[in-house]
PDB file of C-alpha atoms in Angstrom:
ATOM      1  CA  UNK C  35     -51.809  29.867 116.381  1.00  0.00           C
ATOM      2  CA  UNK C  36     -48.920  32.378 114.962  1.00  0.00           C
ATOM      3  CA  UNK C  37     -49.669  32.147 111.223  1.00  0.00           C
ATOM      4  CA  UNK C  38     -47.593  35.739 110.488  1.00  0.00           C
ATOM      5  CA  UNK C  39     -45.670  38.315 111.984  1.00  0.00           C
ATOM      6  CA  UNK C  40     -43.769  41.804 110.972  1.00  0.00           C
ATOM      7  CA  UNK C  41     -40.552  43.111 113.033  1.00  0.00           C
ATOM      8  CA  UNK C  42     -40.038  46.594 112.689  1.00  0.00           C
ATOM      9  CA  UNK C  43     -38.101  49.681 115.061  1.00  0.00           C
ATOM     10  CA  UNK C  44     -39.682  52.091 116.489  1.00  0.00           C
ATOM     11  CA  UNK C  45     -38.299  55.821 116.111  1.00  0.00           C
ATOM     12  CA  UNK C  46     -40.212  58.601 115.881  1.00  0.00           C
ATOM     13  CA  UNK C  47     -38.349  60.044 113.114  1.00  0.00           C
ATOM     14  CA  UNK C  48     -39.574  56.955 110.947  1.00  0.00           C
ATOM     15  CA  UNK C  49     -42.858  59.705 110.776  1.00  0.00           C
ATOM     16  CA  UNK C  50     -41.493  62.057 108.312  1.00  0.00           C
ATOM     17  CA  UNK C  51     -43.517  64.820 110.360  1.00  0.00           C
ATOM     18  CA  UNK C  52     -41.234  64.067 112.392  1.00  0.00           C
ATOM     19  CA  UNK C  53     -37.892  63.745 110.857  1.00  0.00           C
ATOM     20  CA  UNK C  54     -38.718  66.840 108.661  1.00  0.00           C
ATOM     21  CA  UNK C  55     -36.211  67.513 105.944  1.00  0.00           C
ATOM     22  CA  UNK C  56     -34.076  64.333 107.164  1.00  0.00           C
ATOM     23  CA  UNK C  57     -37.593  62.288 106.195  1.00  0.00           C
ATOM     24  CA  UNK C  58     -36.284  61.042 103.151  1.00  0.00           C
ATOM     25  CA  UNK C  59     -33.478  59.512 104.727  1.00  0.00           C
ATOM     26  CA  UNK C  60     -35.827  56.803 106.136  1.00  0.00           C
ATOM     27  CA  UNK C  61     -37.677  56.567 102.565  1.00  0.00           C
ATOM     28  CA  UNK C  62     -36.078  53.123 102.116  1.00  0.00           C
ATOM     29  CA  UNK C  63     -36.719  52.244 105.858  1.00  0.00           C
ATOM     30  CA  UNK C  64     -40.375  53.270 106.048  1.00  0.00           C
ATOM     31  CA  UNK C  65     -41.248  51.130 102.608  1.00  0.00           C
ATOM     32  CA  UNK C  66     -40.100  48.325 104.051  1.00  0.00           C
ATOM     33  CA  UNK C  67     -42.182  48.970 107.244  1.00  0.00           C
ATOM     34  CA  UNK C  68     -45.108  48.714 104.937  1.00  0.00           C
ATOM     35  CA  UNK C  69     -44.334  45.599 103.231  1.00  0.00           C
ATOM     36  CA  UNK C  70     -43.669  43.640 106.331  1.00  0.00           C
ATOM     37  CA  UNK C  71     -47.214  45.001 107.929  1.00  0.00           C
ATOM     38  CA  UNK C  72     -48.851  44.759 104.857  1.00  0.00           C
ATOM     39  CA  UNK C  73     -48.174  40.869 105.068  1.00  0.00           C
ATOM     40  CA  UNK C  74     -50.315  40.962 108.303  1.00  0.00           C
ATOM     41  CA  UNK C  75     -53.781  41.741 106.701  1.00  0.00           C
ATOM     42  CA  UNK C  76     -56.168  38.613 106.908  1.00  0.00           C
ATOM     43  CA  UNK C  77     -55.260  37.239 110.612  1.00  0.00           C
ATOM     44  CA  UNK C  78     -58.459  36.432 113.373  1.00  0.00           C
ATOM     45  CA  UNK C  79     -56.352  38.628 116.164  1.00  0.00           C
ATOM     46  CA  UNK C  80     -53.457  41.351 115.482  1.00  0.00           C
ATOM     47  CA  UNK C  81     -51.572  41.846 118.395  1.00  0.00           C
ATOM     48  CA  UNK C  82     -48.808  44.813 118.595  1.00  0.00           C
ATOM     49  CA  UNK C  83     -46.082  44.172 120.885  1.00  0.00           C
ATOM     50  CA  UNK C  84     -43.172  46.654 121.778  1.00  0.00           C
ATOM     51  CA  UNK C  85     -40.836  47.444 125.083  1.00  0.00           C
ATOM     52  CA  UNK C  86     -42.476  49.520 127.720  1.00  0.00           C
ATOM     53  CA  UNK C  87     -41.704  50.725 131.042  1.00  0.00           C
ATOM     54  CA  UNK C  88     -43.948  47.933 132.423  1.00  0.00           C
ATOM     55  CA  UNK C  89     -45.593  44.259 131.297  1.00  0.00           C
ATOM     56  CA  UNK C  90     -49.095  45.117 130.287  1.00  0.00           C
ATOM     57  CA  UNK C  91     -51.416  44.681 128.062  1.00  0.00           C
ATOM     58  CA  UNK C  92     -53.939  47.801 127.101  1.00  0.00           C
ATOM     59  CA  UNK C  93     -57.613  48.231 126.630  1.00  0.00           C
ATOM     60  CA  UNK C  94     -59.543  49.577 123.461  1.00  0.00           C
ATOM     61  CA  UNK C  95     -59.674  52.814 125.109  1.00  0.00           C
ATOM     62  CA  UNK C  96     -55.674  53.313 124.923  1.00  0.00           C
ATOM     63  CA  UNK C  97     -54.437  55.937 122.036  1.00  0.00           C
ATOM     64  CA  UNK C  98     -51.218  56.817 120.084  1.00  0.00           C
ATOM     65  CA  UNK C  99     -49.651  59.913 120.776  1.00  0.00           C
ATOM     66  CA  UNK C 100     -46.537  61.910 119.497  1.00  0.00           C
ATOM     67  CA  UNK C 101     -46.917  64.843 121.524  1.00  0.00           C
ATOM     68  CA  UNK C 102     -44.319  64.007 124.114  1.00  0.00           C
ATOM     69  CA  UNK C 103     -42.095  63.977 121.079  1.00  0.00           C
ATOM     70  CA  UNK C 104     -43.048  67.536 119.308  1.00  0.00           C
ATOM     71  CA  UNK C 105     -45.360  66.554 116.987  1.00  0.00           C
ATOM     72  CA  UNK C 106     -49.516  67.372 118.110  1.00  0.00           C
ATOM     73  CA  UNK C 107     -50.224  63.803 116.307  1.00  0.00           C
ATOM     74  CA  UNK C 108     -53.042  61.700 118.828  1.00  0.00           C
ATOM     75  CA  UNK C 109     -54.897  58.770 117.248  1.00  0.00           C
ATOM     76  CA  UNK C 110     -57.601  58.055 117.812  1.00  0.00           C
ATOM     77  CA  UNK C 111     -58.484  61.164 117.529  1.00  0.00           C
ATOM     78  CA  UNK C 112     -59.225  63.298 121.253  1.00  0.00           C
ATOM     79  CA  UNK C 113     -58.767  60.383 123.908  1.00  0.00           C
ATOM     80  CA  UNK C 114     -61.640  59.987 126.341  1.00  0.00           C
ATOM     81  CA  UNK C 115     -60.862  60.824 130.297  1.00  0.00           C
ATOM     82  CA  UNK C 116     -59.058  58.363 131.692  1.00  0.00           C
ATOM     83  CA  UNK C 117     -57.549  56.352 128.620  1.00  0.00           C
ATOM     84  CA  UNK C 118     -54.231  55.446 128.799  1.00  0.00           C
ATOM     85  CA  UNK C 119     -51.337  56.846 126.190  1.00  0.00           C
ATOM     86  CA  UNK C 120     -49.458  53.610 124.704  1.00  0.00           C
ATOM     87  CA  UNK C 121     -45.515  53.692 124.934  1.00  0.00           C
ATOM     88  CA  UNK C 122     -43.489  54.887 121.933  1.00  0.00           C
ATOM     89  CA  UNK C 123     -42.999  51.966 120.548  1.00  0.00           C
ATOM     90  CA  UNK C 124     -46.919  50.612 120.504  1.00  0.00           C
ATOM     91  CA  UNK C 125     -47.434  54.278 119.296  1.00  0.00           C
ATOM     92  CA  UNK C 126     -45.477  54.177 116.203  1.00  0.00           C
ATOM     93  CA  UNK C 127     -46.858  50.380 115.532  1.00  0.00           C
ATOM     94  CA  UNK C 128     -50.208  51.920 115.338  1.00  0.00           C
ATOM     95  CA  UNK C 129     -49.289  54.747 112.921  1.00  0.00           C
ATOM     96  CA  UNK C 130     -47.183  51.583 111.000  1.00  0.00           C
ATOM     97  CA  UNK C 131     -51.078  49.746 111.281  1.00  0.00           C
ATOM     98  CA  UNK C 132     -53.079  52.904 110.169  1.00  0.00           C
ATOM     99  CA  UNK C 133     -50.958  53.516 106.724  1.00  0.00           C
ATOM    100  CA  UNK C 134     -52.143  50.038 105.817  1.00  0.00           C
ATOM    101  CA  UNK C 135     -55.665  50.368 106.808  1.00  0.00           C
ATOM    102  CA  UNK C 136     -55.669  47.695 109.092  1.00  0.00           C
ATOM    103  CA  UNK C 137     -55.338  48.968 112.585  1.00  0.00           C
ATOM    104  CA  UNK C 138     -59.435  48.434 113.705  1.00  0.00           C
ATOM    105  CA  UNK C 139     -59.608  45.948 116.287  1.00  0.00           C
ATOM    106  CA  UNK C 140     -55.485  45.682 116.562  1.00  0.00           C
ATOM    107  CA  UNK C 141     -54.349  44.608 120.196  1.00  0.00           C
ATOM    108  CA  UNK C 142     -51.326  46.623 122.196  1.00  0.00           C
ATOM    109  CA  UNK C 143     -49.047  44.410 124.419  1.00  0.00           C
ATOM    110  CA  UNK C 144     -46.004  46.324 126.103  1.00  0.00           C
ATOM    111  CA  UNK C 145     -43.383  44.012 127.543  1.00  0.00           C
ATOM    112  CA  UNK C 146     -41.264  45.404 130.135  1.00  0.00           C
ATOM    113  CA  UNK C 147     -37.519  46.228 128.636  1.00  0.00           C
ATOM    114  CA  UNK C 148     -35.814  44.350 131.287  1.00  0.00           C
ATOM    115  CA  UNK C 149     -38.552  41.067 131.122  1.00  0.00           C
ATOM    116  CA  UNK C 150     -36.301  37.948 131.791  1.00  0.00           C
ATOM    117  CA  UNK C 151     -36.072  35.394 128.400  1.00  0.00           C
ATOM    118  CA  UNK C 152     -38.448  33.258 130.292  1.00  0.00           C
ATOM    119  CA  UNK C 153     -41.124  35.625 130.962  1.00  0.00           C
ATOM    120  CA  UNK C 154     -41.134  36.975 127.261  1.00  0.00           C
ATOM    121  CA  UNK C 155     -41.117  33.722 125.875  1.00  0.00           C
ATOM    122  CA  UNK C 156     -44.578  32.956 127.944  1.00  0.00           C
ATOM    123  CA  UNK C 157     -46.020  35.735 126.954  1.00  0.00           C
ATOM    124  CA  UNK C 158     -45.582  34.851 123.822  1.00  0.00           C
ATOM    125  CA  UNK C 159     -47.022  31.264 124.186  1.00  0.00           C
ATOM    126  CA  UNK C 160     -50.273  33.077 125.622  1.00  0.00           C
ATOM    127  CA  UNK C 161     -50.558  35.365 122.579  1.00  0.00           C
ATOM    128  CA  UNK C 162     -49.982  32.978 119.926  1.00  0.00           C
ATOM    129  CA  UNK C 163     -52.722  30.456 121.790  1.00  0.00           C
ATOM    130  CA  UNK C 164     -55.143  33.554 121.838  1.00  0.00           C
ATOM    131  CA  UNK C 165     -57.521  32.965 118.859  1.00  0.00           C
ATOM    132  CA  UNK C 166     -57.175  31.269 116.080  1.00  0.00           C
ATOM    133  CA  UNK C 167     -55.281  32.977 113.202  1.00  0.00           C
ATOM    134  CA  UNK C 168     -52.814  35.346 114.962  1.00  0.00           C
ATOM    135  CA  UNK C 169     -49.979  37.818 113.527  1.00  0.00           C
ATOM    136  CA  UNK C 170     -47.824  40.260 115.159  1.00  0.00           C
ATOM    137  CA  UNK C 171     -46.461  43.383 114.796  1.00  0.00           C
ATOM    138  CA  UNK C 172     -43.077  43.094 116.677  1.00  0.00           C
ATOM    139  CA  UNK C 173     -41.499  46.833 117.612  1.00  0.00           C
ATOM    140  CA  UNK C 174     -37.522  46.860 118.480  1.00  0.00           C
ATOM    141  CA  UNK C 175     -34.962  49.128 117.975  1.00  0.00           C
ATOM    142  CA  UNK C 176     -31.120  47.237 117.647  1.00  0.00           C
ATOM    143  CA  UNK C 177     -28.502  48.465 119.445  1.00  0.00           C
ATOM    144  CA  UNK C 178     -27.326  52.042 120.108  1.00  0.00           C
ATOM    145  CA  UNK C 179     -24.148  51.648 119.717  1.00  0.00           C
ATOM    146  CA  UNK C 180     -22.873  51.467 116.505  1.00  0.00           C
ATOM    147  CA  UNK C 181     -21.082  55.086 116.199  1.00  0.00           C
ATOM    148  CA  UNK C 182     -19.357  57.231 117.929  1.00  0.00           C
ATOM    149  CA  UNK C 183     -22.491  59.518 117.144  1.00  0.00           C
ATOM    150  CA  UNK C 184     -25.250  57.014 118.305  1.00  0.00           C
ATOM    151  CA  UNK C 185     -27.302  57.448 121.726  1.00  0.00           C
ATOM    152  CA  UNK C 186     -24.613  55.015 123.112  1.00  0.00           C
ATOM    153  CA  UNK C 187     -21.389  55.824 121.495  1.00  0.00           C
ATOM    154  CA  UNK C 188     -19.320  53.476 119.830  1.00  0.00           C
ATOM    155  CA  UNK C 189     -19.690  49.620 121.116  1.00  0.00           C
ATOM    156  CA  UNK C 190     -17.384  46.837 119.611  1.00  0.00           C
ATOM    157  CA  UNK C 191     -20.395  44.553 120.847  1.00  0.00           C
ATOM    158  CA  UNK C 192     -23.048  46.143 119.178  1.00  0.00           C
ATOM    159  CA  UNK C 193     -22.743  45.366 115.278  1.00  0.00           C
ATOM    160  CA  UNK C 194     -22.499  41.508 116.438  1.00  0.00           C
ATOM    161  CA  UNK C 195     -25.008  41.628 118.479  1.00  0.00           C
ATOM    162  CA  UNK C 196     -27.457  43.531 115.536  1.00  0.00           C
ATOM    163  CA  UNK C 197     -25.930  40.748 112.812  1.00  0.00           C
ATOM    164  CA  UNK C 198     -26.920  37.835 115.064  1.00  0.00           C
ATOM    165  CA  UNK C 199     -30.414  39.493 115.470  1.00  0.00           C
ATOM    166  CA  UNK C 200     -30.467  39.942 111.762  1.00  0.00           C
ATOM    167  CA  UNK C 201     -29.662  36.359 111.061  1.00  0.00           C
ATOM    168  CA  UNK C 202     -32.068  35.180 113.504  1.00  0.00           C
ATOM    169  CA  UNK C 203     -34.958  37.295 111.728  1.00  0.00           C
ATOM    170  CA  UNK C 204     -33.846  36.761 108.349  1.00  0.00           C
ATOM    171  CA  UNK C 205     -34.422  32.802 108.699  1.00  0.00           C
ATOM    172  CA  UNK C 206     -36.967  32.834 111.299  1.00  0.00           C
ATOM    173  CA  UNK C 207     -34.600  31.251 113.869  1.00  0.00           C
ATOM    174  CA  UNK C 208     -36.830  31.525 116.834  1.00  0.00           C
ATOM    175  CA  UNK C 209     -34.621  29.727 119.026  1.00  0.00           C
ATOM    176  CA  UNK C 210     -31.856  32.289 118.411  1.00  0.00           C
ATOM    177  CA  UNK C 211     -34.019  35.340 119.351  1.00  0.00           C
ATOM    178  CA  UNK C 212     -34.427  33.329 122.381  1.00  0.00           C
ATOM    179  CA  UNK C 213     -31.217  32.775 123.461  1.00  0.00           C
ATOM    180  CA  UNK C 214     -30.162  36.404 123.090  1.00  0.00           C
ATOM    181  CA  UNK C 215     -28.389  37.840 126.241  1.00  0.00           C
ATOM    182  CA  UNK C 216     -30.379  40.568 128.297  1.00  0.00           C
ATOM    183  CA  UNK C 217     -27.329  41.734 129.609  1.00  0.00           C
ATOM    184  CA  UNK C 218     -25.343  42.580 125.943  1.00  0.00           C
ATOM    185  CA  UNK C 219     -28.591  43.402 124.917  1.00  0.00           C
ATOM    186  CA  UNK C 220     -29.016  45.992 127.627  1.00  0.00           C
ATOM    187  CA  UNK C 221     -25.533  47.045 127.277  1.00  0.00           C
ATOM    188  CA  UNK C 222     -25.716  47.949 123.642  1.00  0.00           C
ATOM    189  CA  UNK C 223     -28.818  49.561 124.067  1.00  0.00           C
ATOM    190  CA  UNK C 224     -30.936  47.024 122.089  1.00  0.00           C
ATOM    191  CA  UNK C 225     -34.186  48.539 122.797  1.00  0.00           C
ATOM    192  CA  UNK C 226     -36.304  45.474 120.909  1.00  0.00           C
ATOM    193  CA  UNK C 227     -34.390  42.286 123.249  1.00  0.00           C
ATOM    194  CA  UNK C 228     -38.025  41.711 125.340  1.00  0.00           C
ATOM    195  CA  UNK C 229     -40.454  42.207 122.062  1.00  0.00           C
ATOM    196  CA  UNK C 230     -38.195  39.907 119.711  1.00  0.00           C
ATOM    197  CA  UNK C 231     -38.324  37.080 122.547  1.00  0.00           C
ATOM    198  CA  UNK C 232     -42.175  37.591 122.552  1.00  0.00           C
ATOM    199  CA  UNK C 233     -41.646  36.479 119.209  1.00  0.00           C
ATOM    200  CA  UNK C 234     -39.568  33.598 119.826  1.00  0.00           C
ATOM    201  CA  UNK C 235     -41.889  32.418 122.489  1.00  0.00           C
ATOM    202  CA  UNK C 236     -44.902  32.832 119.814  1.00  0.00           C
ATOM    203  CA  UNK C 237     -43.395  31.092 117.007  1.00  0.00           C
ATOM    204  CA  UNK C 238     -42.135  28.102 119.551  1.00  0.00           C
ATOM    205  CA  UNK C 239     -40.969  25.120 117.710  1.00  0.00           C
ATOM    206  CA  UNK C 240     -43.300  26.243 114.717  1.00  0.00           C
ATOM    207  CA  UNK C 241     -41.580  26.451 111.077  1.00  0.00           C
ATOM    208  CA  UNK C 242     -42.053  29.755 109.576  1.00  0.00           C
ATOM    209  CA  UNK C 243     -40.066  31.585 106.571  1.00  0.00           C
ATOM    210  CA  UNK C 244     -38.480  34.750 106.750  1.00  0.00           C
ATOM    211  CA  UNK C 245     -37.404  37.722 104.579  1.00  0.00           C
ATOM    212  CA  UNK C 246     -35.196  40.334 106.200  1.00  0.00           C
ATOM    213  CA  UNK C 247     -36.546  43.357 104.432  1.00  0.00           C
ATOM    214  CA  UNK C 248     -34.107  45.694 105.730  1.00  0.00           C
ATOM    215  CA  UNK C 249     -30.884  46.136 108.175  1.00  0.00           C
ATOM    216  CA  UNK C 250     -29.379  50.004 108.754  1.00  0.00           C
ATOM    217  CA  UNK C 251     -27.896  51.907 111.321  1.00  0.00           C
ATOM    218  CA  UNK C 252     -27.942  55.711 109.478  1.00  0.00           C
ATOM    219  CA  UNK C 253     -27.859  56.959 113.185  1.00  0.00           C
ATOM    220  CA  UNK C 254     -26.126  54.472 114.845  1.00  0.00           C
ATOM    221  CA  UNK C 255     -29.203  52.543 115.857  1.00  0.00           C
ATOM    222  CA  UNK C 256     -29.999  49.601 114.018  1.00  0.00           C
ATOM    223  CA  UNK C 257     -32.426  49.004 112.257  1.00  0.00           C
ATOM    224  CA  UNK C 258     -34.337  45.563 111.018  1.00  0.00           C
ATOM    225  CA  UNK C 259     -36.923  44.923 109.003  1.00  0.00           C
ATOM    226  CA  UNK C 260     -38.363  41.401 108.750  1.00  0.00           C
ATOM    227  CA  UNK C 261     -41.839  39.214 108.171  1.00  0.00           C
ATOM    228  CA  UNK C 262     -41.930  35.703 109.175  1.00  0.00           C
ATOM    229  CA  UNK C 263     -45.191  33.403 107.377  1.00  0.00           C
ATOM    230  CA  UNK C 264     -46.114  29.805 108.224  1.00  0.00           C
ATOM    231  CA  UNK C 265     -44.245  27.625 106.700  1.00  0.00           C
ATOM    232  CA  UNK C 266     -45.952  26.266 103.688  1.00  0.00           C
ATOM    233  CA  UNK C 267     -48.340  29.707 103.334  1.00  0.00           C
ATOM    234  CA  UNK C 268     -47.998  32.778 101.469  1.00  0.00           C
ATOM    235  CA  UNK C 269     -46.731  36.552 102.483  1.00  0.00           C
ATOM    236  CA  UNK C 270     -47.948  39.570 100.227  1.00  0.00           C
TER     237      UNK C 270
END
């Protein structure tokens, strides 16, 4: 049963190793990170779900890593032969985890970018029925397209698109997140479609509450912040 989750995006400059002298840009961005994932401590099963190349979900032998990115950042420390690296967006969920002290015994689900609606909803269905108290850390970028500077230049489409999304997260409208359109999404660039519709398919017809804790584009990618609790319980 779904009792919590946390939306957040995944760029690597949201590790201000990363970002460098730009890190306090994100100062507002990364707080907000850690009050949505601080709302997760106390669940049975912590699951981490974020876009990937492929559906799949990875062992306890998997490990965050920057390096591909230009920073020598692994965690768990030296990975053992054979392990598997986890996609960006897992990655920076488990450095989100790990600044709240809470990333022992967290799961990593990737969901495949282009996963139809359908798909993504199921998988969320099978997560949420997975143990007994369950929250999720939900990683998605919005769109790219909000500038003339972003990663996908200036799209008309793509502030919509990021204010429906922000609605949606804001009042825990699950059935919004589910209707969103792969194709705009995928035409905007909205890298967290698949993972939001995970979430959709967790919460089902479930009442929850939600708090957008954030919404910014300071690149041209959006940016949302959100934590959806059971209806009727508490978020920290």
């Amino acid at each position: 049963m779904l009792v919590a989750a946390a939306v957040c995006p995944h760029p690597p400059i949201i590790v201000p190793e990363m970002a460098g002298e730009a890190a306090p840009e994100l100062d507002v961005l990364r707080a907000a990170c850690d009050r949505a994932v601080h709302s997760l401590s106390g669940a049975d099963v912590l699951f981490v779900v974020g876009g990937g190349t492929e559906t799949r979900a990875y062992g306890p032998d998997a490990y965050a890593t920057l390096r591909p990115y230009g920073l020598d950042w692994t965690s768990p420390g030296e990975p053992g032969e054979g392990a598997g690296a986890l996609p960006l967006s897992l990655t920076i969920g488990h450095w989100l985890l790990r600044r709240q002290g809470i990333e022992a015994g967290a799961r990593y689900q990737a969901v495949a970018f282009d996963a139809p609606p359908r798909e993504c909803l199921s998988l969320g269905g099978d997560l949420a029925e997975s143990g007994g108290r369950v929250a999720l850390l939900v990683m998605g970028d919005g769109s790219a397209a909000r500038s003339e500077k972003a990663p996908g230049y200036l799209d008309e489409r793509a502030l919509p698109h990021d204010e429906r999304v922000a609605r949606a997260l804001g009042h825990a409208d699950a059935a919004a997140l589910a209707a969103l359109d792969p194709g705009l999404s995928r035409d905007v660039e909205a890298a967290g479609r698949a993972a939001w519709q995970v979430l959709a398919g967790a919460a089902a017809d479930e009442a929850f509450t939600g708090e957008l804790l954030a919404d910014e584009a300071p690149y041209g990618v959006g940016y949302l912040v959100a934590r959806w609790s059971r209806a009727g319980g508490s978020s920290a």
